[in-house]
CSV table of C-alpha atoms and ligand atoms in Angstrom, one decimal:
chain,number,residue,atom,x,y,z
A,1,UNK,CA,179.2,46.0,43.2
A,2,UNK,CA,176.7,46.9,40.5
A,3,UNK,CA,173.2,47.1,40.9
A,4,UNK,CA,172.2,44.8,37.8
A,5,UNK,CA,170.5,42.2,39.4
A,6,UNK,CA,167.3,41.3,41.7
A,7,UNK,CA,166.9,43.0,45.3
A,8,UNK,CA,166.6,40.5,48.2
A,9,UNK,CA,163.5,40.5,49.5
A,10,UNK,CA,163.2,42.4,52.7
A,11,UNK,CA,160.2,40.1,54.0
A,12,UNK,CA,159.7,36.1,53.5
A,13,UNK,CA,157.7,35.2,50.4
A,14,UNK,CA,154.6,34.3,52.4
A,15,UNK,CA,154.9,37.5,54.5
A,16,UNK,CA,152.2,39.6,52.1
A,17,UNK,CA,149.4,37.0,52.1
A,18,UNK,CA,146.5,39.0,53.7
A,19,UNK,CA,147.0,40.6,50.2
A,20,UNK,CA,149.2,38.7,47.5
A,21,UNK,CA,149.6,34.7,47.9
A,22,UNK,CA,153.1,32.7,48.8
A,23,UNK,CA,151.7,31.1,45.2
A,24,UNK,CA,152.0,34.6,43.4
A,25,UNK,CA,155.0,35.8,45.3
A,26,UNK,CA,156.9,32.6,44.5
A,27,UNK,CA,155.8,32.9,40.9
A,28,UNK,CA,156.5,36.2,40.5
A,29,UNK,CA,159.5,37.1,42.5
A,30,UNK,CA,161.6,33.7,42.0
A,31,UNK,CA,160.6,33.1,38.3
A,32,UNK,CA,159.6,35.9,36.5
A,33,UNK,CA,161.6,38.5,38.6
A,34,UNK,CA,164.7,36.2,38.1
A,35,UNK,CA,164.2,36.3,34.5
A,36,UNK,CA,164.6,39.2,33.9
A,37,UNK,CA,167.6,39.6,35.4
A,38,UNK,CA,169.3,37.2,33.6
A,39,UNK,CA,168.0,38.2,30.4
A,40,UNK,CA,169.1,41.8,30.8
A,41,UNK,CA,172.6,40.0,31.3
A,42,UNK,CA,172.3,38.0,28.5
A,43,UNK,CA,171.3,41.0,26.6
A,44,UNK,CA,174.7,42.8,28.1
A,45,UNK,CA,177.1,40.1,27.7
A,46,UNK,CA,180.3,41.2,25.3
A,47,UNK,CA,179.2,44.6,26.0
A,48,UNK,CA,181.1,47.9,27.8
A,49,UNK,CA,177.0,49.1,28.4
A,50,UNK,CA,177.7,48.0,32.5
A,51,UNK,CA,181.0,50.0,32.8
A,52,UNK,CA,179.6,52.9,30.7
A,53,UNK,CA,176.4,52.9,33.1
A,54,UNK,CA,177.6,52.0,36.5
A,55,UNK,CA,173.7,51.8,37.9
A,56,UNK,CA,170.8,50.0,36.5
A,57,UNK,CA,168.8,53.8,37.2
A,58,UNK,CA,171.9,55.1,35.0
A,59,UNK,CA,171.0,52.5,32.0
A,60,UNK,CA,167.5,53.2,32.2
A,61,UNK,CA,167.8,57.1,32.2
A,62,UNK,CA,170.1,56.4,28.9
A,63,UNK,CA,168.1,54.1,26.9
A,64,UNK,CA,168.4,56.3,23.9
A,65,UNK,CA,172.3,56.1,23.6
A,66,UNK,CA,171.9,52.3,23.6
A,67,UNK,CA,173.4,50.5,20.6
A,68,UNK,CA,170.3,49.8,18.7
A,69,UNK,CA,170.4,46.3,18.1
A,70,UNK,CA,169.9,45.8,21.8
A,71,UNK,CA,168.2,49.1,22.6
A,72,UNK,CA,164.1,47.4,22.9
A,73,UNK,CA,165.8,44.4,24.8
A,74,UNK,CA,167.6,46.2,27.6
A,75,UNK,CA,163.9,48.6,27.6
A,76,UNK,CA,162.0,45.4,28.4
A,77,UNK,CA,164.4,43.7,30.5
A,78,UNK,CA,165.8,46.3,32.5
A,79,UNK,CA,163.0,47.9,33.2
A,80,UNK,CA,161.0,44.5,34.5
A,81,UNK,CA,164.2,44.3,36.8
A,82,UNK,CA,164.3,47.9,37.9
A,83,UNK,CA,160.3,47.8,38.2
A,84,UNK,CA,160.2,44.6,40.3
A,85,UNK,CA,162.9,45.9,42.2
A,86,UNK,CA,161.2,49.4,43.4
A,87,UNK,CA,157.7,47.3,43.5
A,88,UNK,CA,159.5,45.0,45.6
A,89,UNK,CA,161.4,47.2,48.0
A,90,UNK,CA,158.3,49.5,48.8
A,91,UNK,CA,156.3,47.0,50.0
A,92,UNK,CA,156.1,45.4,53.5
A,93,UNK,CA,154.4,42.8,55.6
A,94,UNK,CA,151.3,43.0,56.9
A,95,UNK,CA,150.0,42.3,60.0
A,96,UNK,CA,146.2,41.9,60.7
A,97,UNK,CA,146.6,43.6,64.2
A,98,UNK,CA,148.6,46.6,63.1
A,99,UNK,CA,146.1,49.3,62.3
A,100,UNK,CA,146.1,51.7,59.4
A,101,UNK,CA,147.0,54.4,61.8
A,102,UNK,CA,150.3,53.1,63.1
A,103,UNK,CA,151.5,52.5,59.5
A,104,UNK,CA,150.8,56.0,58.3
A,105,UNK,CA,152.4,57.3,60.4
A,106,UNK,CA,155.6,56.5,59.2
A,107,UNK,CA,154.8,59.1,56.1
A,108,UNK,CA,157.3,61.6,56.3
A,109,UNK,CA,155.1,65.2,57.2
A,110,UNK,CA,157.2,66.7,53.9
A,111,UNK,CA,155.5,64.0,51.9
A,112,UNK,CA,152.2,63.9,53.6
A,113,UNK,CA,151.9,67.7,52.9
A,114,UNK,CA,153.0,67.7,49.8
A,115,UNK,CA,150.5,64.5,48.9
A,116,UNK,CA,147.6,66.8,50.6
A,117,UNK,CA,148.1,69.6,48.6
A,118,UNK,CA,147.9,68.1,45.8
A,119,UNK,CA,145.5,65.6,46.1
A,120,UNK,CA,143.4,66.6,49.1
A,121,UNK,CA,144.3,63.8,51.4
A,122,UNK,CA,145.9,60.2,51.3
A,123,UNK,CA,142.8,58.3,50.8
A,124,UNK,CA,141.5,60.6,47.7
A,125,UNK,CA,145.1,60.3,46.3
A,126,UNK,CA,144.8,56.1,46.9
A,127,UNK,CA,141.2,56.6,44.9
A,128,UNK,CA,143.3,58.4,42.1
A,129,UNK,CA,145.8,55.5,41.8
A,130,UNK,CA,142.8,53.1,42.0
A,131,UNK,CA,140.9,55.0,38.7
A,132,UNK,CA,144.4,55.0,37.2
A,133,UNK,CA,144.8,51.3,37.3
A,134,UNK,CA,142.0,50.5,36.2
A,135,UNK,CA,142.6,52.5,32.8
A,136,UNK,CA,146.1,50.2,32.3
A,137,UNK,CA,145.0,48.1,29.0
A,138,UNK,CA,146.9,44.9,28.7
A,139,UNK,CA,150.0,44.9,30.7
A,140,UNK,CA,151.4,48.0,32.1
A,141,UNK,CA,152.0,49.8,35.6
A,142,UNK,CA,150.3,52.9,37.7
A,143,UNK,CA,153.0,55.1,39.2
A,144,UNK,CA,152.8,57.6,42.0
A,145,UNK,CA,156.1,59.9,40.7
A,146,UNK,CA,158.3,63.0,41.0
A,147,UNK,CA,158.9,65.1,38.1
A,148,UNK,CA,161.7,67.4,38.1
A,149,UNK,CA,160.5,70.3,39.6
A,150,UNK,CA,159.3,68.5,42.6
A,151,UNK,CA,155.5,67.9,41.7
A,152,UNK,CA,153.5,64.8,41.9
A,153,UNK,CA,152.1,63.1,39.4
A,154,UNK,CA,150.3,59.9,38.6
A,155,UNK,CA,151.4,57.8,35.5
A,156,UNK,CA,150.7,54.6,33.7
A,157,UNK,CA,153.2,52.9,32.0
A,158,UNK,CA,152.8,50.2,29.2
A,159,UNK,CA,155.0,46.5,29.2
A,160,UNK,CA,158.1,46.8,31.4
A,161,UNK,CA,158.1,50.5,30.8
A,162,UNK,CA,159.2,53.0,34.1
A,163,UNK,CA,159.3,56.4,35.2
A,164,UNK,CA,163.6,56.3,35.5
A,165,UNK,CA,163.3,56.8,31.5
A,166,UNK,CA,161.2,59.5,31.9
A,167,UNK,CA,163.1,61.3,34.1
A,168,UNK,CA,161.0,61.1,36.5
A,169,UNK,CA,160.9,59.2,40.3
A,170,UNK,CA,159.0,56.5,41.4
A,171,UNK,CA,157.0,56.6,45.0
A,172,UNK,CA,154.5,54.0,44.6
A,173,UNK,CA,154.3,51.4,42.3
A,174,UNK,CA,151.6,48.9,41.2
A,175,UNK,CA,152.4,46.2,38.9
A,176,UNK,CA,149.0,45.4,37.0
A,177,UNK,CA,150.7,42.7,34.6
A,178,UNK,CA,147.9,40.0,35.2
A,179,UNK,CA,150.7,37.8,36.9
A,180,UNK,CA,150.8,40.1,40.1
A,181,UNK,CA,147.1,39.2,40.9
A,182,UNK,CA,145.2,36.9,38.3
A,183,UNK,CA,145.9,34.0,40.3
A,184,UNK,CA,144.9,35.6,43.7
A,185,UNK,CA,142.2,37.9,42.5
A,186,UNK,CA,140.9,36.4,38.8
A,187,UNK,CA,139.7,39.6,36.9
A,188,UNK,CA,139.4,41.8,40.2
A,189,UNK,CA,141.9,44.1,39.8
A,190,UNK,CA,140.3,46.6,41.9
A,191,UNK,CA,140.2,44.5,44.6
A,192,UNK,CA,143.7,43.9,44.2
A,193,UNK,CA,144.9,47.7,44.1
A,194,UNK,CA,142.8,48.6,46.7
A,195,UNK,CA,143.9,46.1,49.3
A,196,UNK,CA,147.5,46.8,48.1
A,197,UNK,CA,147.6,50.4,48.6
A,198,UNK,CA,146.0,49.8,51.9
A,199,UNK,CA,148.1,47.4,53.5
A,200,UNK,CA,151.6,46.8,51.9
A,201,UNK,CA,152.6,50.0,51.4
A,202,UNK,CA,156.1,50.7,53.3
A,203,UNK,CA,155.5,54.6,53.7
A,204,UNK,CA,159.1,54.8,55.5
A,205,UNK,CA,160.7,53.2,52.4
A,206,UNK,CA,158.4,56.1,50.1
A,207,UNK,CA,159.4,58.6,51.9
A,208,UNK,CA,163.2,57.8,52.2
A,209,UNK,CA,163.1,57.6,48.4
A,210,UNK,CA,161.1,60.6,48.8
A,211,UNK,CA,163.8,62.6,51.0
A,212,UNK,CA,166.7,60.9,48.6
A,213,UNK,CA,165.3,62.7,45.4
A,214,UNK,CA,164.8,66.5,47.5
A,215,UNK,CA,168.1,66.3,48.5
B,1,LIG,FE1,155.3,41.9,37.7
């Protein structure tokens, strides 16, 4: 089983509200997310490109071998799959009664260290990935990423654009496309980062994808 297509959701579509609407999630998840799998199938049909690269991460690394008539296709289709599906994965539900504390905590001390030394502390690296959002111009993404030789850095990406073709790996995500918050948050996309950073982040999930990439 490859992993071309959408991950399941591991929380019910109205499970985020405090911070992102059943309207939003529905929209974005079941529609748009499902698109673009089946485009990036569409895109693939006829083609050896699955067999060549047995993982979506593997096709998305590669971009530049692509065949070029479908080379800016695959780009934008793939990557809104693979980005959806990190964005996705990393996030959980949120309680109201569950405090800040008890969900930091699951931040693996490797990651916590390595986040305070180079950003001072967790809420001054959330500030970061706030200022960094806020610089995204039309559609595009702020990353929290690994580069090769094990540093952090923070990265915006334009359109459906990623970090795997960079060669570099993802930690946090924010999709700041207009359809992850307009409808929740109208032109407050501060508002919208914030409260995302704060309360969906799945730190466990960051730092296994943290601990997969040191090992
Ligand atoms: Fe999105």
């Amino acid at each position: 089983m490859n992993n071309y297509q959408r991950i399941k959701l591991p929380y019910e579509l109205n499970e985020l509200e405090w911070v992102i609407s059943f309207k939003t999630m529905y929209y974005h998840y079941n529609i748009l997310h499902k698109n673009y799998e089946v485009k990036l199938l569409e895109t693939l049909r006829g083609t050896e490109i699955m067999e060549q690269f047995p993982t979506l991460e593997n096709l998305m690394e590669n971009l530049a071998q692509l065949p070029e008539e479908i080379k800016d296709d695959v780009r934008f289709f793939g990557g809104g799959l693979i980005n959806h599906n990190f964005f996705f994965a990393h996030l959980t539900k949120f309680k109201p009664e569950q405090k800040e504390r008890e969900r930091t905590e699951k931040i693996s001390p490797d990651l916590l260290n390595l986040i305070q030394e180079k950003f001072g502390s967790l809420e001054k690296l959330k500030k970061e990935l706030v200022k960094s959002a806020l610089k995204v111009r039309g559609s595009g993404w702020t990353w929290l990423v690994l580069n090769k030789k094990g540093e952090l850095k923070i990265i915006n990406t334009t359109n459906q654009d990623g970090p795997w073709s960079l060669h570099l790996r993802p930690l946090i995500a924010i999709d700041v496309w207009e359809h992850a918050y307009y409808l929740d948050y109208g032109a407050n996309r501060k508002e919208y980062v914030e409260k995302l950073l704060e309360l969906l982040l799945n730190w466990e999930y960051i730092s296994q994808s943290y601990q997969s990439y040191i090992s």
